[in-house]
């Protein structure tokens, strides 16, 4: 029964794309009196990911809540993603989640099996995080929604905040960008199975491992990238820190098919809301439009954006590789001093030289994979051709075909084509020899 219902068809918006826009939210909160408390270490004055309240010199409580409409058709998968997303705010603060309460809205006619699968997905993910669900609240609604209220613990002196970036810091992102675009393609029934599978894996991957990697390093600021997109959350981090984030759009990891979908115009409405609010802080330069759309794309259960001391950045990346995350992790830029004369807090750049060097390095792998002449001459098929024809003819064919493959490596960028050319070198040499005779 749970496999027969398509949850995304029951919702107008998917996942964090349903969030109230940052600009509208600021207007709604304007004028509301907020009380202070000396033990409230983090409130919402800096747009941080969760609140943190000091209990003692050794212990503070991290409190957060998050829920949204379906981001996946399968109820169990939706439950896992929604729980992962809610737990993420605790990790973004440097904490460990311990207790969670269910928040659920369900249509009256939603099959019981589907509701059960949804809850089971949430429970399983919470247990994976090392926390427990102790209750919750549910109401009837025409549109299904699910999430968690999560409580966790952190040492008061080890809190990650979304401000405090220092000029010179390196910026690391722990999940690829573009799941809002992919989910728009899914709703339009235009997404590939590869894209759907990748999105579900990434969105249901806890930020637990990422937090465990960076907590032993000098982290000046951290946030999780969700509904306001990379540029929206980056702008919050930069404005609160009064610095400029220099982001290399070509180093940012993206979902495999997200660029193609963005070029096709499959952009969620939330991306335009995000751009409308934080666009005044961003200098996009000559960045292609589809990249800009992806960077404003609202992310559901996104990764951590971490500002770390430059001398530790390489070690952090090595530890990420050892940890074996199911997501793409990349160093995507650096923190610069802000020019006080303008309002730019994020600058997008395209390091074309690095991209060209990467391609050349990739191609060097193909050059090295071409067998040397003495190795080719030891191959049984080449030896047989020498016997059948003559050595000079075979040597001419070897030189000509090898040079042809080298030229193709130099001019082509399609990896699959280059693999076929290199792998088919000897059969093509034999065909050349046969044509000569």
Short mmCIF file of C-alpha atoms in Angstrom, two decimals:
data_model
loop_
_atom_site.label_atom_id
_atom_site.label_comp_id
_atom_site.label_asym_id
_atom_site.label_seq_id
_atom_site.Cartn_x
_atom_site.Cartn_y
_atom_site.Cartn_z
CA UNK A 1 0.00 0.00 0.00
CA UNK A 2 2.79 2.44 0.91
CA UNK A 3 4.29 2.09 -2.55
CA UNK A 4 1.02 3.00 -4.31
CA UNK A 5 0.77 6.55 -2.99
CA UNK A 6 2.81 9.39 -4.53
CA UNK A 7 3.24 11.88 -1.72
CA UNK A 8 4.70 14.69 -3.83
CA UNK A 9 1.44 14.83 -5.80
CA UNK A 10 -0.33 15.81 -2.57
CA UNK A 11 1.80 18.92 -2.00
CA UNK A 12 2.14 22.28 -3.76
CA UNK A 13 5.79 22.69 -2.69
CA UNK A 14 8.47 20.15 -1.89
CA UNK A 15 10.72 20.07 1.16
CA UNK A 16 12.50 23.25 2.17
CA UNK A 17 11.21 24.91 -0.99
CA UNK A 18 8.02 25.47 1.06
CA UNK A 19 9.81 27.73 3.56
CA UNK A 20 8.62 31.29 3.96
CA UNK A 21 11.11 33.49 2.11
CA UNK A 22 13.80 35.18 4.17
CA UNK A 23 12.57 38.66 3.23
CA UNK A 24 8.94 37.91 4.12
CA UNK A 25 10.02 36.22 7.36
CA UNK A 26 12.01 39.30 8.40
CA UNK A 27 8.92 41.47 7.85
CA UNK A 28 6.72 39.10 9.84
CA UNK A 29 9.10 39.17 12.81
CA UNK A 30 9.62 42.92 12.71
CA UNK A 31 8.50 44.70 15.84
CA UNK A 32 8.04 41.60 17.97
CA UNK A 33 9.61 42.20 21.38
CA UNK A 34 12.24 39.60 22.25
CA UNK A 35 13.20 39.05 25.87
CA UNK A 36 16.83 38.49 26.81
CA UNK A 37 18.37 35.97 29.17
CA UNK A 38 22.06 35.85 30.16
CA UNK A 39 22.06 32.08 29.68
CA UNK A 40 20.69 32.30 26.12
CA UNK A 41 23.95 31.89 24.22
CA UNK A 42 22.41 31.84 20.74
CA UNK A 43 19.01 33.26 19.76
CA UNK A 44 17.61 34.25 16.37
CA UNK A 45 19.20 37.72 16.28
CA UNK A 46 21.94 36.36 13.96
CA UNK A 47 19.62 34.05 11.95
CA UNK A 48 21.47 31.07 13.40
CA UNK A 49 20.41 27.45 12.90
CA UNK A 50 19.15 26.72 16.43
CA UNK A 51 18.91 28.26 19.87
CA UNK A 52 21.45 27.37 22.56
CA UNK A 53 20.77 27.76 26.29
CA UNK A 54 23.47 27.40 28.93
CA UNK A 55 22.62 24.98 31.74
CA UNK A 56 26.05 24.90 33.40
CA UNK A 57 29.67 25.73 32.62
CA UNK A 58 29.95 22.30 31.01
CA UNK A 59 26.57 21.87 29.35
CA UNK A 60 24.20 23.75 27.04
CA UNK A 61 20.94 22.68 25.38
CA UNK A 62 20.54 23.02 21.61
CA UNK A 63 16.91 23.40 20.52
CA UNK A 64 15.50 23.39 16.98
CA UNK A 65 12.40 22.49 14.98
CA UNK A 66 11.85 21.76 11.28
CA UNK A 67 9.11 20.18 9.18
CA UNK A 68 7.92 20.37 5.57
CA UNK A 69 5.69 18.79 2.90
CA UNK A 70 6.80 15.67 0.97
CA UNK A 71 10.11 15.73 -0.88
CA UNK A 72 9.83 12.09 -1.98
CA UNK A 73 6.97 9.90 -3.15
CA UNK A 74 7.86 6.95 -0.92
CA UNK A 75 6.62 7.56 2.66
CA UNK A 76 9.56 5.84 4.34
CA UNK A 77 12.08 7.85 2.29
CA UNK A 78 10.21 11.08 3.04
CA UNK A 79 10.33 10.28 6.76
CA UNK A 80 14.07 9.69 6.62
CA UNK A 81 14.78 12.91 4.72
CA UNK A 82 12.56 15.06 6.96
CA UNK A 83 14.21 13.65 10.08
CA UNK A 84 17.70 14.13 8.63
CA UNK A 85 16.88 17.73 7.83
CA UNK A 86 15.55 18.46 11.32
CA UNK A 87 18.55 16.87 13.02
CA UNK A 88 20.96 18.88 10.87
CA UNK A 89 20.55 22.14 12.80
CA UNK A 90 21.95 20.51 15.94
CA UNK A 91 25.03 19.31 14.05
CA UNK A 92 25.44 22.77 12.50
CA UNK A 93 25.74 24.17 16.05
CA UNK A 94 28.40 21.59 16.96
CA UNK A 95 26.00 19.60 19.14
CA UNK A 96 24.76 16.04 19.49
CA UNK A 97 20.99 15.38 19.18
CA UNK A 98 19.47 13.41 22.06
CA UNK A 99 15.67 13.82 22.14
CA UNK A 100 13.13 14.37 19.38
CA UNK A 101 9.38 14.91 19.09
CA UNK A 102 7.37 14.10 15.96
CA UNK A 103 5.47 16.87 14.17
CA UNK A 104 3.03 15.41 11.65
CA UNK A 105 0.15 16.61 9.49
CA UNK A 106 -1.76 13.97 7.55
CA UNK A 107 -4.81 13.91 5.28
CA UNK A 108 -7.70 11.96 6.77
CA UNK A 109 -7.73 9.57 3.80
CA UNK A 110 -4.01 8.88 3.79
CA UNK A 111 -3.53 5.09 4.07
CA UNK A 112 -2.53 3.88 7.53
CA UNK A 113 0.33 1.86 6.04
CA UNK A 114 1.76 5.01 4.43
CA UNK A 115 1.60 6.96 7.71
CA UNK A 116 3.27 4.06 9.51
CA UNK A 117 6.05 3.92 6.89
CA UNK A 118 6.59 7.69 7.16
CA UNK A 119 6.99 7.50 10.94
CA UNK A 120 9.22 4.44 10.70
CA UNK A 121 11.54 6.34 8.35
CA UNK A 122 11.82 9.16 10.88
CA UNK A 123 12.37 6.80 13.81
CA UNK A 124 15.10 4.85 11.99
CA UNK A 125 17.02 8.01 11.08
CA UNK A 126 16.77 9.44 14.60
CA UNK A 127 18.10 6.18 16.05
CA UNK A 128 20.95 6.27 13.51
CA UNK A 129 21.83 9.69 14.90
CA UNK A 130 22.04 8.26 18.42
CA UNK A 131 18.90 10.05 19.62
CA UNK A 132 15.41 8.85 20.59
CA UNK A 133 11.87 9.95 19.75
CA UNK A 134 9.81 10.38 22.91
CA UNK A 135 6.44 11.53 21.54
CA UNK A 136 5.06 14.26 19.32
CA UNK A 137 1.96 15.96 17.96
CA UNK A 138 -0.21 15.26 14.93
CA UNK A 139 -3.12 17.04 13.24
CA UNK A 140 -5.33 16.41 10.22
CA UNK A 141 -4.46 18.49 7.16
CA UNK A 142 -5.19 18.33 3.44
CA UNK A 143 -1.43 18.28 2.75
CA UNK A 144 0.96 15.84 4.48
CA UNK A 145 3.86 17.35 6.42
CA UNK A 146 6.43 15.82 8.72
CA UNK A 147 9.39 16.88 10.81
CA UNK A 148 10.87 16.97 14.29
CA UNK A 149 11.46 19.17 17.28
CA UNK A 150 14.99 18.21 18.36
CA UNK A 151 16.94 18.80 21.56
CA UNK A 152 20.65 18.19 21.83
CA UNK A 153 23.67 19.01 23.96
CA UNK A 154 26.87 20.95 23.35
CA UNK A 155 29.68 22.32 25.49
CA UNK A 156 29.13 26.10 25.91
CA UNK A 157 32.66 26.82 24.67
CA UNK A 158 32.44 24.52 21.66
CA UNK A 159 29.40 25.97 19.89
CA UNK A 160 29.53 26.46 16.13
CA UNK A 161 27.90 29.78 15.22
CA UNK A 162 27.00 31.08 11.79
CA UNK A 163 29.15 34.16 12.29
CA UNK A 164 32.78 34.82 13.13
CA UNK A 165 34.41 34.08 9.74
CA UNK A 166 37.98 35.40 9.61
CA UNK A 167 39.69 36.82 6.51
CA UNK A 168 41.97 34.09 5.18
CA UNK A 169 39.72 31.22 6.27
CA UNK A 170 38.95 28.49 3.74
CA UNK A 171 35.34 27.53 3.01
CA UNK A 172 34.32 23.86 2.84
CA UNK A 173 30.94 22.50 1.70
CA UNK A 174 29.98 18.94 2.68
CA UNK A 175 27.11 18.15 0.25
CA UNK A 176 26.50 18.84 -3.41
CA UNK A 177 24.12 21.60 -4.48
CA UNK A 178 21.00 21.39 -6.63
CA UNK A 179 18.46 19.05 -5.01
CA UNK A 180 15.72 21.70 -5.31
CA UNK A 181 16.22 21.76 -9.07
CA UNK A 182 16.32 17.96 -9.19
CA UNK A 183 13.09 17.77 -7.17
CA UNK A 184 11.45 20.21 -9.57
CA UNK A 185 12.46 17.86 -12.40
CA UNK A 186 11.00 14.95 -10.42
CA UNK A 187 7.65 16.74 -10.01
CA UNK A 188 7.68 17.43 -13.76
CA UNK A 189 8.44 13.71 -14.35
CA UNK A 190 11.61 14.67 -16.26
CA UNK A 191 14.24 13.44 -13.80
CA UNK A 192 16.46 10.47 -14.53
CA UNK A 193 16.59 7.52 -12.14
CA UNK A 194 20.23 8.42 -11.49
CA UNK A 195 19.23 11.92 -10.38
CA UNK A 196 16.41 10.62 -8.17
CA UNK A 197 18.68 8.06 -6.50
CA UNK A 198 21.45 10.59 -5.86
CA UNK A 199 18.99 13.11 -4.39
CA UNK A 200 17.51 10.56 -1.99
CA UNK A 201 20.94 9.35 -0.85
CA UNK A 202 22.26 12.87 -0.23
CA UNK A 203 19.12 14.24 1.44
CA UNK A 204 18.96 11.28 3.84
CA UNK A 205 22.67 11.47 4.76
CA UNK A 206 23.16 12.82 8.29
CA UNK A 207 25.59 15.69 8.86
CA UNK A 208 26.84 13.70 11.85
CA UNK A 209 30.08 12.53 10.18
CA UNK A 210 30.83 16.01 8.85
CA UNK A 211 30.43 17.50 12.31
CA UNK A 212 32.66 14.80 13.81
CA UNK A 213 35.41 15.62 11.29
CA UNK A 214 35.52 19.37 11.87
CA UNK A 215 34.88 19.57 15.63
CA UNK A 216 38.57 18.96 16.38
CA UNK A 217 39.68 21.84 14.13
CA UNK A 218 39.67 25.63 14.38
CA UNK A 219 36.20 26.35 12.97
CA UNK A 220 35.31 30.04 13.06
CA UNK A 221 31.77 29.68 11.69
CA UNK A 222 29.39 26.99 10.45
CA UNK A 223 25.86 26.75 9.07
CA UNK A 224 23.81 24.17 7.25
CA UNK A 225 22.67 25.00 3.73
CA UNK A 226 18.91 24.54 3.45
CA UNK A 227 15.93 26.54 2.22
CA UNK A 228 17.68 29.84 1.53
CA UNK A 229 20.23 28.17 -0.77
CA UNK A 230 24.02 28.37 -0.65
CA UNK A 231 24.03 32.10 -1.43
CA UNK A 232 21.23 32.89 1.03
CA UNK A 233 22.84 31.09 3.94
CA UNK A 234 26.27 32.30 2.81
CA UNK A 235 24.98 35.87 2.87
CA UNK A 236 23.70 35.40 6.43
CA UNK A 237 27.13 34.14 7.45
CA UNK A 238 29.00 36.92 5.64
CA UNK A 239 26.83 39.84 6.81
CA UNK A 240 26.90 38.65 10.42
CA UNK A 241 30.70 38.32 10.18
CA UNK A 242 31.21 41.52 8.14
CA UNK A 243 33.42 39.75 5.61
CA UNK A 244 33.26 38.82 1.92
CA UNK A 245 33.00 35.18 0.81
CA UNK A 246 34.89 34.48 -2.41
CA UNK A 247 33.21 31.42 -3.98
CA UNK A 248 34.57 29.55 -7.00
CA UNK A 249 31.50 28.31 -8.88
CA UNK A 250 33.53 25.59 -10.62
CA UNK A 251 34.76 24.10 -7.36
CA UNK A 252 31.29 23.88 -5.82
CA UNK A 253 29.95 20.30 -6.10
CA UNK A 254 26.63 19.87 -7.92
CA UNK A 255 24.19 17.02 -8.42
CA UNK A 256 25.02 15.10 -11.59
CA UNK A 257 22.06 16.24 -13.70
CA UNK A 258 21.28 19.52 -11.91
CA UNK A 259 23.13 21.74 -14.40
CA UNK A 260 21.19 20.30 -17.32
CA UNK A 261 17.87 20.73 -15.51
CA UNK A 262 18.78 24.32 -14.59
CA UNK A 263 19.61 25.07 -18.23
CA UNK A 264 16.15 23.72 -19.11
CA UNK A 265 14.56 26.22 -16.71
CA UNK A 266 13.45 23.68 -14.07
CA UNK A 267 13.96 26.17 -11.24
CA UNK A 268 11.83 26.08 -8.05
CA UNK A 269 10.01 29.26 -7.05
CA UNK A 270 12.03 29.38 -3.84
CA UNK A 271 15.20 30.11 -5.81
CA UNK A 272 13.71 33.37 -7.10
CA UNK A 273 12.56 34.32 -3.59
CA UNK A 274 16.07 33.69 -2.29
CA UNK A 275 17.57 35.78 -5.06
CA UNK A 276 15.13 38.59 -4.39
CA UNK A 277 16.17 38.75 -0.74
CA UNK A 278 19.95 38.19 -0.77
CA UNK A 279 20.79 39.23 -4.35
CA UNK A 280 21.79 42.72 -3.20
CA UNK A 281 24.71 41.19 -1.29
CA UNK A 282 26.07 39.09 -4.16
CA UNK A 283 28.33 40.05 -7.06
CA UNK A 284 27.78 37.30 -9.64
CA UNK A 285 30.21 38.80 -12.17
CA UNK A 286 29.96 36.97 -15.50
CA UNK A 287 28.80 33.68 -13.93
CA UNK A 288 26.41 31.82 -16.29
CA UNK A 289 22.77 32.16 -15.27
CA UNK A 290 22.21 28.46 -14.65
CA UNK A 291 25.03 28.43 -12.08
CA UNK A 292 23.47 31.42 -10.29
CA UNK A 293 20.08 29.66 -10.24
CA UNK A 294 21.69 26.58 -8.68
CA UNK A 295 23.43 28.64 -6.00
CA UNK A 296 20.10 30.24 -4.99
CA UNK A 297 18.34 26.87 -5.21
CA UNK A 298 16.59 25.98 -1.90
CA UNK A 299 18.23 22.86 -0.51
CA UNK A 300 16.46 20.21 1.51
CA UNK A 301 18.69 18.56 4.11
CA UNK A 302 21.78 20.23 2.68
CA UNK A 303 25.37 20.04 3.86
CA UNK A 304 27.44 22.14 6.23
CA UNK A 305 29.20 25.30 5.07
CA UNK A 306 32.30 25.57 7.24
CA UNK A 307 34.82 28.38 7.67
CA UNK A 308 38.11 26.91 8.88
CA UNK A 309 41.64 28.18 9.55
CA UNK A 310 43.65 28.13 6.28
CA UNK A 311 46.59 26.20 7.71
CA UNK A 312 44.20 23.37 8.70
CA UNK A 313 42.10 23.20 5.54
CA UNK A 314 44.11 20.49 3.77
CA UNK A 315 44.10 18.31 6.89
CA UNK A 316 40.33 18.74 7.18
CA UNK A 317 39.87 17.61 3.57
CA UNK A 318 42.11 14.58 4.19
CA UNK A 319 39.99 13.63 7.22
CA UNK A 320 36.82 13.95 5.16
CA UNK A 321 38.27 11.52 2.63
CA UNK A 322 39.14 9.06 5.40
CA UNK A 323 35.67 9.39 6.94
CA UNK A 324 34.02 8.16 3.75
CA UNK A 325 30.92 10.36 3.44
CA UNK A 326 28.18 9.43 0.96
CA UNK A 327 28.23 13.00 -0.35
CA UNK A 328 30.61 15.23 -2.30
CA UNK A 329 32.87 17.39 -0.11
CA UNK A 330 34.84 20.29 -1.57
CA UNK A 331 36.84 23.37 -0.67
CA UNK A 332 34.80 26.01 -2.50
CA UNK A 333 36.40 29.35 -1.66
CA UNK A 334 37.89 31.62 0.93
CA UNK A 335 37.03 34.49 3.26
CA UNK A 336 38.25 37.96 2.32
CA UNK A 337 38.18 41.30 4.07
CA UNK A 338 35.08 43.22 3.06
CA UNK A 339 35.48 46.42 1.09
CA UNK A 340 33.73 48.99 3.28
CA UNK A 341 32.93 51.09 0.22
CA UNK A 342 30.39 48.66 -1.24
CA UNK A 343 27.69 46.23 -0.15
CA UNK A 344 29.21 43.05 -1.61
CA UNK A 345 29.33 40.19 0.87
CA UNK A 346 29.69 37.33 -1.63
CA UNK A 347 31.69 37.38 -4.85
CA UNK A 348 31.37 34.58 -7.42
CA UNK A 349 34.46 33.76 -9.46
CA UNK A 350 35.29 31.20 -12.11
CA UNK A 351 38.83 29.97 -11.76
CA UNK A 352 39.23 29.11 -15.43
CA UNK A 353 42.96 28.40 -15.06
CA UNK A 354 42.25 25.82 -12.36
CA UNK A 355 39.56 24.27 -14.55
CA UNK A 356 41.95 24.09 -17.52
CA UNK A 357 44.66 22.61 -15.31
CA UNK A 358 42.20 20.05 -13.97
CA UNK A 359 41.32 18.98 -17.50
CA UNK A 360 44.99 18.76 -18.43
CA UNK A 361 45.66 16.67 -15.34
CA UNK A 362 42.72 14.44 -16.22
CA UNK A 363 44.04 14.06 -19.77
CA UNK A 364 47.52 13.18 -18.55
CA UNK A 365 45.93 10.01 -17.18
CA UNK A 366 44.89 9.08 -20.72
CA UNK A 367 48.30 9.94 -22.16
CA UNK A 368 49.95 7.71 -19.57
CA UNK A 369 47.57 4.85 -20.35
CA UNK A 370 48.79 4.60 -23.96
CA UNK A 371 51.18 1.60 -24.02
CA UNK A 372 54.75 2.24 -25.11
CA UNK A 373 55.86 0.76 -28.42
CA UNK A 374 57.91 -2.03 -26.82
CA UNK A 375 54.89 -3.04 -24.73
CA UNK A 376 52.67 -3.02 -27.81
CA UNK A 377 55.11 -5.21 -29.70
CA UNK A 378 54.89 -7.84 -26.94
CA UNK A 379 51.13 -8.20 -27.40
CA UNK A 380 50.14 -11.53 -28.98
CA UNK A 381 47.85 -9.84 -31.50
CA UNK A 382 50.64 -7.53 -32.70
CA UNK A 383 53.07 -10.46 -32.86
CA UNK A 384 50.59 -12.39 -34.99
CA UNK A 385 50.21 -9.39 -37.33
CA UNK A 386 54.00 -9.18 -37.74
CA UNK A 387 54.06 -12.86 -38.74
CA UNK A 388 51.13 -12.50 -41.14
CA UNK A 389 52.35 -9.29 -42.78
CA UNK A 390 55.71 -7.66 -42.02
CA UNK A 391 57.33 -5.74 -39.17
CA UNK A 392 57.70 -2.40 -41.03
CA UNK A 393 54.02 -2.29 -41.94
CA UNK A 394 53.00 -3.07 -38.37
CA UNK A 395 55.39 -0.42 -36.99
CA UNK A 396 53.92 2.20 -39.36
CA UNK A 397 50.41 1.30 -38.16
CA UNK A 398 51.50 1.49 -34.52
CA UNK A 399 52.99 4.98 -35.00
CA UNK A 400 50.02 6.29 -36.96
CA UNK A 401 47.32 4.97 -34.63
CA UNK A 402 49.20 6.03 -31.50
CA UNK A 403 49.61 9.55 -32.87
CA UNK A 404 45.91 9.61 -33.83
CA UNK A 405 44.88 8.67 -30.28
CA UNK A 406 47.22 11.32 -28.81
CA UNK A 407 45.67 13.97 -31.06
CA UNK A 408 42.15 12.93 -30.02
CA UNK A 409 43.11 13.16 -26.34
CA UNK A 410 44.40 16.68 -26.97
CA UNK A 411 41.25 17.91 -28.73
CA UNK A 412 38.38 15.97 -27.08
CA UNK A 413 36.92 16.43 -23.59
CA UNK A 414 34.48 13.51 -23.57
CA UNK A 415 35.88 10.96 -21.11
CA UNK A 416 33.91 7.97 -22.39
CA UNK A 417 35.10 8.59 -25.95
CA UNK A 418 38.71 8.82 -24.81
CA UNK A 419 38.40 5.57 -22.83
CA UNK A 420 37.08 3.80 -25.94
CA UNK A 421 39.93 5.16 -28.06
CA UNK A 422 42.64 4.06 -25.62
CA UNK A 423 41.05 0.65 -24.97
CA UNK A 424 40.63 0.05 -28.70
CA UNK A 425 44.19 0.99 -29.65
CA UNK A 426 45.45 -2.51 -30.57
CA UNK A 427 42.33 -3.58 -32.57
CA UNK A 428 42.59 -0.33 -34.56
CA UNK A 429 46.30 -0.97 -35.22
CA UNK A 430 45.41 -4.41 -36.62
CA UNK A 431 42.71 -2.86 -38.84
CA UNK A 432 45.23 -0.32 -40.16
CA UNK A 433 47.67 -3.09 -41.03
CA UNK A 434 44.94 -5.05 -42.86
CA UNK A 435 43.96 -1.96 -44.88
CA UNK A 436 47.60 -1.40 -45.90
CA UNK A 437 47.55 -4.86 -47.46
#
